[in-house]
Structures are given as C-alpha cells and as structure tokens.
mmCIF file of C-alpha atoms and ligand atoms in Angstrom:
data_model
loop_
_atom_site.group_PDB
_atom_site.id
_atom_site.type_symbol
_atom_site.label_atom_id
_atom_site.label_comp_id
_atom_site.label_asym_id
_atom_site.label_seq_id
_atom_site.Cartn_x
_atom_site.Cartn_y
_atom_site.Cartn_z
ATOM 1 C CA MET P 1 18.591 -23.188 -1.724
ATOM 2 C CA SER P 2 16.109 -22.860 -4.591
ATOM 3 C CA VAL P 3 15.612 -19.745 -6.150
ATOM 4 C CA GLY P 4 13.567 -17.149 -4.147
ATOM 5 C CA ALA P 5 12.219 -13.705 -4.388
ATOM 6 C CA ARG P 6 13.990 -10.778 -2.451
ATOM 7 C CA LEU P 7 12.714 -7.469 -1.884
ATOM 8 C CA ALA P 8 15.869 -5.498 -2.828
ATOM 9 C CA GLY P 9 14.853 -1.897 -2.661
ATOM 10 C CA VAL P 10 11.785 0.578 -1.887
ATOM 11 C CA ARG P 11 11.482 4.236 -2.751
ATOM 12 C CA PHE P 12 8.794 6.370 -2.719
ATOM 13 C CA SER P 13 7.345 9.905 -3.592
ATOM 14 C CA VAL P 14 4.284 11.857 -2.745
ATOM 15 C CA PRO P 15 3.259 15.198 -4.143
ATOM 16 C CA SER P 16 4.557 18.371 -2.351
ATOM 17 C CA LYS P 17 1.188 19.512 -1.897
ATOM 18 C CA ILE P 18 -0.150 19.061 1.782
ATOM 19 C CA LEU P 19 -3.993 19.316 2.596
ATOM 20 C CA THR P 20 -4.101 19.280 6.609
ATOM 21 C CA ASN P 21 -7.549 18.601 8.702
ATOM 22 C CA ALA P 22 -7.601 22.281 9.149
ATOM 23 C CA ASP P 23 -7.849 22.676 5.565
ATOM 24 C CA LEU P 24 -10.545 20.257 5.281
ATOM 25 C CA GLU P 25 -12.366 21.932 8.073
ATOM 26 C CA LYS P 26 -12.932 24.817 5.571
ATOM 27 C CA MET P 27 -14.198 22.488 2.757
ATOM 28 C CA VAL P 28 -16.739 20.065 4.680
ATOM 29 C CA ASP P 29 -18.422 19.797 8.126
ATOM 30 C CA THR P 30 -15.750 18.151 9.860
ATOM 31 C CA THR P 31 -13.124 18.933 12.608
ATOM 32 C CA ASP P 32 -9.612 18.067 13.180
ATOM 33 C CA ASP P 33 -10.512 16.316 16.211
ATOM 34 C CA TRP P 34 -12.880 13.883 14.499
ATOM 35 C CA ILE P 35 -10.575 12.879 12.023
ATOM 36 C CA ARG P 36 -7.618 12.399 14.435
ATOM 37 C CA THR P 37 -9.823 10.150 16.661
ATOM 38 C CA ARG P 38 -11.565 8.339 14.230
ATOM 39 C CA THR P 39 -8.753 7.583 11.832
ATOM 40 C CA GLY P 40 -5.479 8.942 13.118
ATOM 41 C CA ILE P 41 -4.833 11.090 9.933
ATOM 42 C CA GLU P 42 -3.603 14.565 10.583
ATOM 43 C CA ARG P 43 -2.656 15.580 6.689
ATOM 44 C CA ARG P 44 -2.133 14.064 3.363
ATOM 45 C CA HIS P 45 -0.431 14.795 0.202
ATOM 46 C CA VAL P 46 -2.275 15.662 -2.981
ATOM 47 C CA LEU P 47 -1.412 16.413 -6.407
ATOM 48 C CA SER P 48 -1.608 19.737 -7.814
ATOM 49 C CA GLU P 49 -3.330 20.677 -11.041
ATOM 50 C CA GLY P 50 -1.144 19.575 -13.826
ATOM 51 C CA GLU P 51 0.702 16.954 -11.860
ATOM 52 C CA SER P 52 -0.313 13.339 -12.650
ATOM 53 C CA ALA P 53 0.072 9.779 -11.144
ATOM 54 C CA THR P 54 2.636 8.992 -13.626
ATOM 55 C CA ASP P 55 4.926 11.929 -12.528
ATOM 56 C CA ILE P 56 5.038 10.479 -8.783
ATOM 57 C CA GLY P 57 5.219 6.918 -9.986
ATOM 58 C CA MET P 58 8.252 7.775 -12.222
ATOM 59 C CA ALA P 59 9.936 9.934 -9.256
ATOM 60 C CA ALA P 60 9.773 6.893 -6.964
ATOM 61 C CA ALA P 61 11.075 4.582 -9.446
ATOM 62 C CA GLN P 62 13.830 6.785 -10.685
ATOM 63 C CA GLN P 63 15.111 6.922 -6.850
ATOM 64 C CA LEU P 64 16.126 3.588 -7.116
ATOM 65 C CA PHE P 65 18.037 3.825 -10.049
ATOM 66 C CA SER P 66 19.849 6.961 -9.130
ATOM 67 C CA ASP P 67 20.631 5.847 -5.708
ATOM 68 C CA GLY P 68 23.080 3.245 -7.497
ATOM 69 C CA LYS P 69 20.699 0.811 -5.640
ATOM 70 C CA ILE P 70 19.505 -1.114 -8.991
ATOM 71 C CA ASP P 71 20.857 -1.352 -12.117
ATOM 72 C CA LYS P 72 18.196 -0.197 -14.441
ATOM 73 C CA SER P 73 19.469 -2.599 -17.398
ATOM 74 C CA SER P 74 18.803 -5.454 -15.050
ATOM 75 C CA ILE P 75 14.975 -4.740 -14.980
ATOM 76 C CA ASP P 76 13.032 -7.696 -16.954
ATOM 77 C CA ALA P 77 9.273 -6.513 -16.197
ATOM 78 C CA LEU P 78 7.458 -3.585 -15.022
ATOM 79 C CA ILE P 79 4.328 -4.091 -13.423
ATOM 80 C CA VAL P 80 1.799 -1.325 -11.858
ATOM 81 C CA ALA P 81 -0.770 -1.550 -9.246
ATOM 82 C CA THR P 82 -3.025 1.344 -9.494
ATOM 83 C CA ALA P 83 -6.756 2.086 -8.954
ATOM 84 C CA THR P 84 -6.371 5.508 -10.924
ATOM 85 C CA PRO P 85 -4.826 4.847 -14.147
ATOM 86 C CA GLU P 86 -4.771 8.207 -16.300
ATOM 87 C CA MET P 87 -6.320 6.175 -19.313
ATOM 88 C CA LEU P 88 -7.886 2.765 -19.914
ATOM 89 C CA PHE P 89 -4.910 2.231 -22.399
ATOM 90 C CA PRO P 90 -2.154 2.629 -22.818
ATOM 91 C CA SER P 91 -1.271 1.283 -19.209
ATOM 92 C CA THR P 92 0.427 3.544 -16.666
ATOM 93 C CA ALA P 93 3.092 0.595 -16.896
ATOM 94 C CA CYS P 94 3.461 1.223 -20.554
ATOM 95 C CA ILE P 95 3.886 5.085 -20.334
ATOM 96 C CA LEU P 96 6.271 4.424 -17.475
ATOM 97 C CA THR P 97 8.629 2.031 -19.661
ATOM 98 C CA HIS P 98 9.299 4.926 -21.818
ATOM 99 C CA LYS P 99 9.734 7.903 -19.286
ATOM 100 C CA LEU P 100 12.001 5.507 -17.257
ATOM 101 C CA GLY P 101 13.970 4.281 -20.486
ATOM 102 C CA LEU P 102 12.847 0.668 -20.133
ATOM 103 C CA ASN P 103 11.403 0.424 -23.607
ATOM 104 C CA GLY P 104 11.026 -3.285 -24.678
ATOM 105 C CA VAL P 105 10.451 -4.729 -21.238
ATOM 106 C CA PRO P 106 7.011 -6.213 -20.922
ATOM 107 C CA ALA P 107 4.685 -3.949 -18.787
ATOM 108 C CA PHE P 108 1.141 -4.140 -17.451
ATOM 109 C CA ASP P 109 -1.388 -2.568 -14.791
ATOM 110 C CA PHE P 110 -3.341 -4.667 -12.392
ATOM 111 C CA SER P 111 -6.016 -3.525 -10.188
ATOM 112 C CA ALA P 112 -6.374 -4.974 -6.367
ATOM 113 C CA ALA P 113 -7.140 -1.597 -4.738
ATOM 114 C CA CYS P 114 -5.397 -1.285 -1.338
ATOM 115 C CA SER P 115 -3.990 -4.697 -1.726
ATOM 116 C CA GLY P 116 -2.015 -3.842 -4.863
ATOM 117 C CA PHE P 117 1.339 -3.837 -3.264
ATOM 118 C CA LEU P 118 0.967 -7.739 -1.808
ATOM 119 C CA TYR P 119 -0.541 -8.529 -5.285
ATOM 120 C CA GLY P 120 2.348 -7.288 -6.921
ATOM 121 C CA LEU P 121 4.711 -9.203 -4.629
ATOM 122 C CA SER P 122 2.981 -12.261 -5.289
ATOM 123 C CA ILE P 123 2.932 -11.687 -9.125
ATOM 124 C CA ALA P 124 6.732 -10.926 -8.864
ATOM 125 C CA LYS P 125 7.458 -13.919 -6.636
ATOM 126 C CA SER P 126 5.969 -16.085 -9.148
ATOM 127 C CA TYR P 127 7.637 -14.813 -12.043
ATOM 128 C CA ILE P 128 10.943 -15.127 -10.229
ATOM 129 C CA GLU P 129 10.391 -18.543 -8.985
ATOM 130 C CA SER P 130 9.435 -20.044 -12.137
ATOM 131 C CA GLY P 131 12.594 -18.642 -13.932
ATOM 132 C CA THR P 132 10.550 -16.382 -16.176
ATOM 133 C CA PHE P 133 12.204 -13.054 -14.819
ATOM 134 C CA ARG P 134 14.957 -12.434 -12.316
ATOM 135 C CA SER P 135 14.227 -8.802 -11.755
ATOM 136 C CA ILE P 136 10.996 -6.938 -11.629
ATOM 137 C CA LEU P 137 10.249 -3.361 -11.054
ATOM 138 C CA LEU P 138 6.765 -2.905 -9.163
ATOM 139 C CA VAL P 139 5.222 0.635 -8.900
ATOM 140 C CA CYS P 140 2.294 1.105 -6.770
ATOM 141 C CA VAL P 141 0.853 4.657 -7.584
ATOM 142 C CA GLU P 142 -2.234 6.215 -6.747
ATOM 143 C CA ALA P 143 -4.248 9.485 -7.383
ATOM 144 C CA LEU P 144 -6.916 9.222 -5.158
ATOM 145 C CA SER P 145 -7.568 12.909 -4.820
ATOM 146 C CA ARG P 146 -8.906 12.399 -8.422
ATOM 147 C CA ILE P 147 -11.625 9.997 -7.497
ATOM 148 C CA VAL P 148 -12.730 11.486 -4.124
ATOM 149 C CA ASP P 149 -15.862 13.545 -3.796
ATOM 150 C CA TRP P 150 -14.537 16.783 -2.073
ATOM 151 C CA LYS P 151 -18.189 17.436 -0.627
ATOM 152 C CA ASP P 152 -18.432 14.097 0.953
ATOM 153 C CA ARG P 153 -17.027 14.216 4.526
ATOM 154 C CA ASN P 154 -17.558 10.604 4.749
ATOM 155 C CA THR P 155 -14.849 9.784 2.444
ATOM 156 C CA CYS P 156 -12.721 12.770 1.443
ATOM 157 C CA VAL P 157 -10.631 13.172 4.725
ATOM 158 C CA LEU P 158 -9.511 9.591 4.508
ATOM 159 C CA PHE P 159 -7.194 9.362 1.496
ATOM 160 C CA GLY P 160 -4.066 10.793 -0.045
ATOM 161 C CA ASP P 161 -1.912 10.431 -3.117
ATOM 162 C CA GLY P 162 1.389 8.691 -3.207
ATOM 163 C CA ALA P 163 3.619 6.303 -5.201
ATOM 164 C CA GLY P 164 5.942 3.460 -3.852
ATOM 165 C CA ALA P 165 8.312 1.695 -6.098
ATOM 166 C CA ALA P 166 10.101 -1.780 -5.530
ATOM 167 C CA VAL P 167 12.435 -3.948 -7.280
ATOM 168 C CA ILE P 168 12.057 -7.741 -6.418
ATOM 169 C CA THR P 169 14.999 -9.776 -7.692
ATOM 170 C CA ALA P 170 16.143 -13.361 -7.752
ATOM 171 C CA THR P 171 18.315 -14.727 -4.740
ATOM 172 C CA GLU P 172 19.788 -18.142 -3.635
ATOM 173 C CA ASP P 173 20.000 -17.061 -0.154
ATOM 174 C CA ASP P 174 17.228 -16.926 2.896
ATOM 175 C CA ARG P 175 16.788 -13.190 2.477
ATOM 176 C CA ARG P 176 13.575 -13.622 0.559
ATOM 177 C CA ILE P 177 9.714 -13.740 0.655
ATOM 178 C CA ARG P 178 9.135 -16.691 2.779
ATOM 179 C CA SER P 179 5.515 -16.690 2.569
ATOM 180 C CA ILE P 180 2.701 -14.920 0.708
ATOM 181 C CA LEU P 181 -1.088 -15.098 0.215
ATOM 182 C CA ILE P 182 -3.424 -13.111 -1.599
ATOM 183 C CA GLY P 183 -7.560 -13.405 -1.612
ATOM 184 C CA ALA P 184 -10.701 -11.739 -2.851
ATOM 185 C CA ASP P 185 -14.373 -11.728 -2.392
ATOM 186 C CA GLY P 186 -16.796 -9.798 -4.705
ATOM 187 C CA GLN P 187 -19.711 -10.510 -2.439
ATOM 188 C CA TYR P 188 -18.572 -7.170 -0.787
ATOM 189 C CA GLN P 189 -18.214 -5.016 -3.764
ATOM 190 C CA GLU P 190 -21.193 -2.657 -2.603
ATOM 191 C CA TYR P 191 -19.268 -1.628 0.296
ATOM 192 C CA LEU P 192 -16.455 0.107 -1.324
ATOM 193 C CA TYR P 193 -16.608 1.038 -5.079
ATOM 194 C CA VAL P 194 -15.952 3.662 -7.661
ATOM 195 C CA PRO P 195 -18.120 3.504 -10.818
ATOM 196 C CA LEU P 196 -16.450 4.513 -13.818
ATOM 197 C CA GLY P 197 -16.025 8.213 -14.183
ATOM 198 C CA GLY P 198 -17.498 8.464 -10.577
ATOM 199 C CA THR P 199 -16.225 8.910 -6.991
ATOM 200 C CA ILE P 200 -15.577 6.747 -4.130
ATOM 201 C CA ALA P 201 -18.338 5.327 -2.544
ATOM 202 C CA MET P 202 -18.149 3.713 0.857
ATOM 203 C CA SER P 203 -20.101 1.985 3.866
ATOM 204 C CA GLY P 204 -17.176 2.883 6.228
ATOM 205 C CA ARG P 205 -18.476 0.679 9.337
ATOM 206 C CA ASP P 206 -18.868 -2.435 7.067
ATOM 207 C CA VAL P 207 -15.250 -1.977 5.298
ATOM 208 C CA PHE P 208 -13.928 -1.644 9.005
ATOM 209 C CA GLN P 209 -15.424 -4.818 10.355
ATOM 210 C CA VAL P 210 -14.536 -6.794 7.207
ATOM 211 C CA ALA P 211 -11.052 -5.507 7.101
ATOM 212 C CA CYS P 212 -10.239 -6.206 10.700
ATOM 213 C CA ARG P 213 -11.200 -9.937 10.300
ATOM 214 C CA LYS P 214 -9.647 -10.381 6.807
ATOM 215 C CA MET P 215 -6.367 -8.698 7.803
ATOM 216 C CA THR P 216 -6.107 -10.962 11.023
ATOM 217 C CA GLU P 217 -7.033 -14.074 9.114
ATOM 218 C CA ALA P 218 -4.590 -13.377 6.373
ATOM 219 C CA ALA P 219 -1.561 -12.451 8.605
ATOM 220 C CA THR P 220 -2.197 -15.740 10.638
ATOM 221 C CA GLN P 221 -1.966 -17.550 7.628
ATOM 222 C CA ALA P 222 1.032 -15.966 6.252
ATOM 223 C CA LEU P 223 2.739 -16.576 9.708
ATOM 224 C CA ALA P 224 1.897 -20.296 9.538
ATOM 225 C CA ASP P 225 2.822 -20.903 6.115
ATOM 226 C CA ALA P 226 6.279 -19.313 7.089
ATOM 227 C CA HIS P 227 6.423 -21.616 9.924
ATOM 228 C CA LEU P 228 7.107 -18.487 12.306
ATOM 229 C CA THR P 229 5.056 -16.920 15.048
ATOM 230 C CA ILE P 230 4.503 -13.328 15.648
ATOM 231 C CA ASP P 231 7.426 -13.582 18.355
ATOM 232 C CA ASP P 232 9.800 -14.087 15.312
ATOM 233 C CA ILE P 233 8.651 -10.952 13.637
ATOM 234 C CA ASP P 234 10.652 -7.820 14.211
ATOM 235 C CA LEU P 235 8.334 -5.113 12.342
ATOM 236 C CA VAL P 236 4.793 -5.439 10.943
ATOM 237 C CA ILE P 237 3.914 -2.925 8.256
ATOM 238 C CA PRO P 238 0.121 -3.106 7.724
ATOM 239 C CA HIS P 239 -1.678 -1.037 4.940
ATOM 240 C CA GLN P 240 -2.437 2.256 6.326
ATOM 241 C CA ALA P 241 -6.242 2.668 6.305
ATOM 242 C CA ASN P 242 -7.126 3.797 9.733
ATOM 243 C CA THR P 243 -5.014 3.468 12.948
ATOM 244 C CA ARG P 244 -8.068 1.937 14.645
ATOM 245 C CA ILE P 245 -8.307 -0.836 12.065
ATOM 246 C CA ILE P 246 -4.394 -1.326 12.544
ATOM 247 C CA LEU P 247 -4.586 -1.317 16.299
ATOM 248 C CA GLN P 248 -7.613 -3.644 16.186
ATOM 249 C CA VAL P 249 -5.783 -6.064 14.060
ATOM 250 C CA ALA P 250 -2.622 -5.833 16.394
ATOM 251 C CA LYS P 251 -4.408 -6.741 19.324
ATOM 252 C CA GLN P 252 -6.102 -9.616 17.621
ATOM 253 C CA LEU P 253 -2.482 -10.863 16.585
ATOM 254 C CA ARG P 254 -0.852 -9.748 19.855
ATOM 255 C CA ILE P 255 1.592 -7.495 18.138
ATOM 256 C CA PRO P 256 3.497 -5.367 20.652
ATOM 257 C CA GLU P 257 3.355 -1.669 19.865
ATOM 258 C CA ASP P 258 7.228 -1.349 19.463
ATOM 259 C CA LYS P 259 6.839 -3.913 16.556
ATOM 260 C CA LEU P 260 4.063 -1.896 14.733
ATOM 261 C CA PHE P 261 4.823 0.859 12.153
ATOM 262 C CA VAL P 262 2.152 3.413 11.580
ATOM 263 C CA ASN P 263 2.442 6.512 9.447
ATOM 264 C CA ILE P 264 -0.957 7.129 8.480
ATOM 265 C CA GLN P 265 -0.739 10.527 10.360
ATOM 266 C CA SER P 266 1.350 11.868 7.480
ATOM 267 C CA TYR P 267 -0.135 10.538 4.419
ATOM 268 C CA GLY P 268 -3.722 9.390 5.040
ATOM 269 C CA ASN P 269 -4.529 6.155 2.990
ATOM 270 C CA THR P 270 -2.673 5.906 -0.027
ATOM 271 C CA SER P 271 -3.982 2.621 -1.128
ATOM 272 C CA ALA P 272 -1.706 0.397 -3.144
ATOM 273 C CA ALA P 273 1.201 2.940 -2.212
ATOM 274 C CA SER P 274 0.810 2.885 1.480
ATOM 275 C CA ILE P 275 2.816 -0.241 2.475
ATOM 276 C CA PRO P 276 5.897 0.751 0.341
ATOM 277 C CA ILE P 277 5.801 4.243 1.538
ATOM 278 C CA ALA P 278 5.733 2.844 5.228
ATOM 279 C CA TYR P 279 8.365 0.307 4.469
ATOM 280 C CA ARG P 280 10.909 2.920 3.285
ATOM 281 C CA GLU P 281 10.023 5.346 6.206
ATOM 282 C CA ALA P 282 10.578 2.743 8.586
ATOM 283 C CA GLU P 283 13.931 1.790 6.872
ATOM 284 C CA LEU P 284 14.999 5.388 7.092
ATOM 285 C CA ALA P 285 14.141 5.560 10.791
ATOM 286 C CA GLY P 286 16.316 2.695 11.192
ATOM 287 C CA ARG P 287 13.713 0.126 12.055
ATOM 288 C CA VAL P 288 14.368 -2.453 9.176
ATOM 289 C CA LYS P 289 17.561 -3.946 9.810
ATOM 290 C CA PRO P 290 19.254 -6.233 7.549
ATOM 291 C CA GLY P 291 18.160 -9.985 8.189
ATOM 292 C CA ALA P 292 14.799 -8.671 9.933
ATOM 293 C CA ASN P 293 11.778 -10.814 9.507
ATOM 294 C CA LEU P 294 8.762 -8.569 8.483
ATOM 295 C CA LEU P 295 4.930 -9.064 8.277
ATOM 296 C CA PHE P 296 2.986 -7.047 5.580
ATOM 297 C CA VAL P 297 -0.899 -7.217 5.528
ATOM 298 C CA ALA P 298 -3.286 -5.315 3.401
ATOM 299 C CA PHE P 299 -6.916 -4.896 2.655
ATOM 300 C CA GLY P 300 -8.799 -3.084 -0.009
ATOM 301 C CA GLY P 301 -11.849 -2.740 -2.205
ATOM 302 C CA GLY P 302 -13.161 -5.653 -4.226
ATOM 303 C CA PHE P 303 -12.756 -6.776 -1.256
ATOM 304 C CA THR P 304 -9.121 -7.963 -1.477
ATOM 305 C CA TRP P 305 -6.674 -8.901 0.943
ATOM 306 C CA GLY P 306 -3.127 -10.163 1.143
ATOM 307 C CA SER P 307 -0.277 -11.032 3.608
ATOM 308 C CA ALA P 308 3.532 -11.734 3.485
ATOM 309 C CA VAL P 309 6.488 -12.587 5.729
ATOM 310 C CA LEU P 310 9.845 -11.809 4.424
ATOM 311 C CA LYS P 311 13.442 -11.625 5.473
ATOM 312 C CA VAL P 312 14.801 -8.523 4.145
HETATM 313 N N1 ACO Z 401 -16.429 14.671 9.840
HETATM 314 C C1 ACO Z 401 -17.521 14.525 11.200
HETATM 315 N N2 ACO Z 401 -18.304 13.623 11.196
HETATM 316 C C2 ACO Z 401 -18.251 12.732 10.316
HETATM 317 C C3 ACO Z 401 -17.440 12.540 9.077
HETATM 318 C C4 ACO Z 401 -16.189 13.611 9.112
HETATM 319 N N3 ACO Z 401 -15.266 13.566 8.495
HETATM 320 N N4 ACO Z 401 -17.395 11.462 8.446
HETATM 321 C C5 ACO Z 401 -18.742 10.819 8.833
HETATM 322 N N5 ACO Z 401 -18.978 11.670 10.139
HETATM 323 C C6 ACO Z 401 -20.259 11.344 10.785
HETATM 324 C C7 ACO Z 401 -21.273 10.573 10.135
HETATM 325 O O1 ACO Z 401 -22.165 11.287 9.262
HETATM 326 C C8 ACO Z 401 -22.023 10.069 11.332
HETATM 327 O O2 ACO Z 401 -22.991 10.988 11.633
HETATM 328 P P1 ACO Z 401 -24.270 10.645 12.326
HETATM 329 O O3 ACO Z 401 -24.364 9.719 13.642
HETATM 330 O O4 ACO Z 401 -24.946 11.827 12.527
HETATM 331 O O5 ACO Z 401 -25.038 9.831 10.997
HETATM 332 C C9 ACO Z 401 -20.724 9.856 12.537
HETATM 333 O O6 ACO Z 401 -19.756 10.679 11.953
HETATM 334 C C10 ACO Z 401 -20.530 8.585 13.020
HETATM 335 O O7 ACO Z 401 -20.247 7.775 11.470
HETATM 336 P P2 ACO Z 401 -19.702 6.326 11.604
HETATM 337 O O8 ACO Z 401 -19.740 5.942 10.212
HETATM 338 O O9 ACO Z 401 -20.294 5.618 12.598
HETATM 339 O O10 ACO Z 401 -18.230 6.687 12.211
HETATM 340 P P3 ACO Z 401 -17.132 5.466 12.471
HETATM 341 O O11 ACO Z 401 -16.668 5.454 13.965
HETATM 342 O O12 ACO Z 401 -17.272 4.007 11.899
HETATM 343 O O13 ACO Z 401 -15.820 6.004 11.562
HETATM 344 C C11 ACO Z 401 -14.785 5.478 9.349
HETATM 345 C C12 ACO Z 401 -15.887 6.507 10.165
HETATM 346 C C13 ACO Z 401 -13.596 6.493 9.892
HETATM 347 C C14 ACO Z 401 -14.947 5.857 7.957
HETATM 348 C C15 ACO Z 401 -14.744 4.283 9.963
HETATM 349 O O14 ACO Z 401 -15.865 3.218 9.692
HETATM 350 C C16 ACO Z 401 -13.605 3.614 9.019
HETATM 351 O O15 ACO Z 401 -12.367 3.781 8.997
HETATM 352 N N6 ACO Z 401 -13.926 2.619 8.136
HETATM 353 C C17 ACO Z 401 -12.916 1.987 7.270
HETATM 354 C C18 ACO Z 401 -13.043 2.576 5.992
HETATM 355 C C19 ACO Z 401 -11.630 2.765 5.320
HETATM 356 O O16 ACO Z 401 -10.453 2.498 5.563
HETATM 357 N N7 ACO Z 401 -11.856 2.998 3.834
HETATM 358 C C20 ACO Z 401 -10.684 2.868 3.032
HETATM 359 C C21 ACO Z 401 -10.510 1.924 1.879
HETATM 360 S S1 ACO Z 401 -10.550 0.269 2.413
HETATM 361 C C22 ACO Z 401 -9.143 0.142 3.072
HETATM 362 O O17 ACO Z 401 -8.232 0.693 2.844
HETATM 363 C C23 ACO Z 401 -8.902 -0.953 4.076
#
C-alpha cells in the first residue's frame, strides 16, 4: 500500500475549574433548564487566573509522551489549531516546541475555529503522504473563556476551555485516514466572529442552520470519498457545539444513536479541542476499538467545516 496517515494517539487536558449552569444562573439571566434543553450543556471547564492555554496544550501533549505511546524524538513538526493564541507572535506552536523539548522542529499555528482539528488532520495527512514528514504533533487548544462576554447570556453559556493533542504518523497498512475534506465560506462571517481584542459575537439561529446543512453535506461527501456508507461506520464523533445540532445532523445522515458520541454536557463547546477530547473519552469508554471505522465532522466560525473517515 502507498504511505498513508494514521491517527496514532490522542490525549486531552482541561482546566480543573468547573463552571456549572447553576454558577451561570448567578452571573446572567439564564436557567439550568434553558441551557440544558437548548444546548445539552451542564458544565464547562474554564481557565483560572494565571493559567494559560499553553499550559493545557502542553499537558495534553505531554501525556502522549509520558504514556510511552509516542517517542518524542520521532516528532517531525508541531502544528497548533487555536482561535485564542496568547500572542500575535511567537505562535503557540513555537512556544510549545520549547516547553515540550522539541526545539528545532518546524512549528506554526493556524486558525480554522471549531474545524481546527479537521484542518489539522488534513495538513498532517498531506505532509505525510507527500513524504515531507513522517510524524506530526497536532495540538488543538482553546481558551474561549478569555474571549467570551460574561455578561452576554446568548454566548457565555455555550463555551468551555480545553486542549486536545494528537500524533499523526506514516503508515503502510489500512489503519489510516481514508478520506478527508475541508471547506470554508467567508460570506457568513458576520454570523460568528471575534473582532481583534473583542468578544464573541454570534447570530445563533443562523449558525445553527448553516452548521446542520454543511456538516451533513461534508459527512456525506467524506463517506462517498471513502467508498463507505453510514452502515460501515462504527462511531461518529461530531464537533460538540450543541446537542440539537448533533441530533439534527445524525437524523439527516441516519446515524443510529448508539453510533453517536456526545460529551458536550461535561465540556460545552471547546472549539478545535472538542473532537480530540470526545475521541479520547470514547476510547476510554471502550467505544473506539482497534480497526474501527470512524467519522469525524466539524463546523465553525468563518464559516469553516470538515469531515473525515478513518480506520483506527
Ligand atoms: N438563557 C435564557 N434565555 C436565553 C439565553 C440564555 N442563556 N440565551 C438566549 N436566550 C433567549 C433569547 O434572548 C431569546 O429571547 P427572546 O425570544 O425574548 O428574544 C430566546 O432565548 C430564544 O433565543 P433563540 O436564539 O431563538 O434560541 P435558540 O433556540 O435558537 O437557541 C442557541 C439559541 C442555543 C444559541 C442556538 O441558536 C444555537 O445553538 N446555535 C448555534 C450556535 C453555536 O453552536 N455556536 C458555536 C460556535 S459555531 C459551532 O461551533 C458550530
């Protein structure tokens, strides 16, 4: 077989501080019931003062190395998906090379909002299949609590902080990314954006509608490109933005509930980190078996979207 790209390991880290819906009831005019029924979210993790996105990104990546899963010296490049870098430069990726003891490897950030993990997989796959690199560390890290207006009930209840780290390696066998697609359309930028130095602005209903449509289209295309149908998929791990978006997409794609992984109740929307966090939780729950076929699908600000079919 030709060289392919394999998802070789995923770990995650979230801050220890938890903000429940009851906590939010004291901050804005909302209720636990409204948040649960409209979004599925029960609690989210948020950074404390003095903690940084880089800290949780590093903690996620370090687990890959400390578990003995990945040999640090094998990493050829480090890429970081984040909408919340701490500085304009150096990039979070550059800072992490030093903190992780990866000095010298090429490193850069990219921005694709909630589709960051899919964009990162696509970049890694291209580097690997072209023969440029054999092993890539992808860190998806978001400090959304720092760009949320905590007085705006329309947005502050939706998001959480978190980081996921994945290593993608070259493989010659069929446990690989079978298909992946990414897309973007800037005509929708006013539906969801963060001005420089500002906070998240969102037209929730518009995001909802386009998200359902684009996620369904992207997943349908990724399945077709992999020459598989939904019946061949063992587990679907969608971006965790809203349970109602996930259930709507699942309905359109005819995904049975037992093939769908949802953990938004515990984390809220962690943007680029949501799929790696969900993947690892699914793995720990015994729902990602070696050789399983998975479907990932994501959608985010931009708008951006992406979907992948992979055998793990
Ligand atoms: N608590 C109580 N009431 C609220 C809250 C809240 N936290 N937030 C909004 N409301 C009110 C609104 O003010 C409105 O009141 P009004 O009718 O008096 O004006 C009412 O609830 C209904 O508002 P809608 O916007 O119609 O509510 P909707 O059912 O559309 O749910 C939601 C809102 C949850 C934001 C939904 O539109 C959504 O999930 N959209 C997707 C947004 C998203 O996921 N963004 C994340 C980034 S993109 C991504 O990751 C895919």
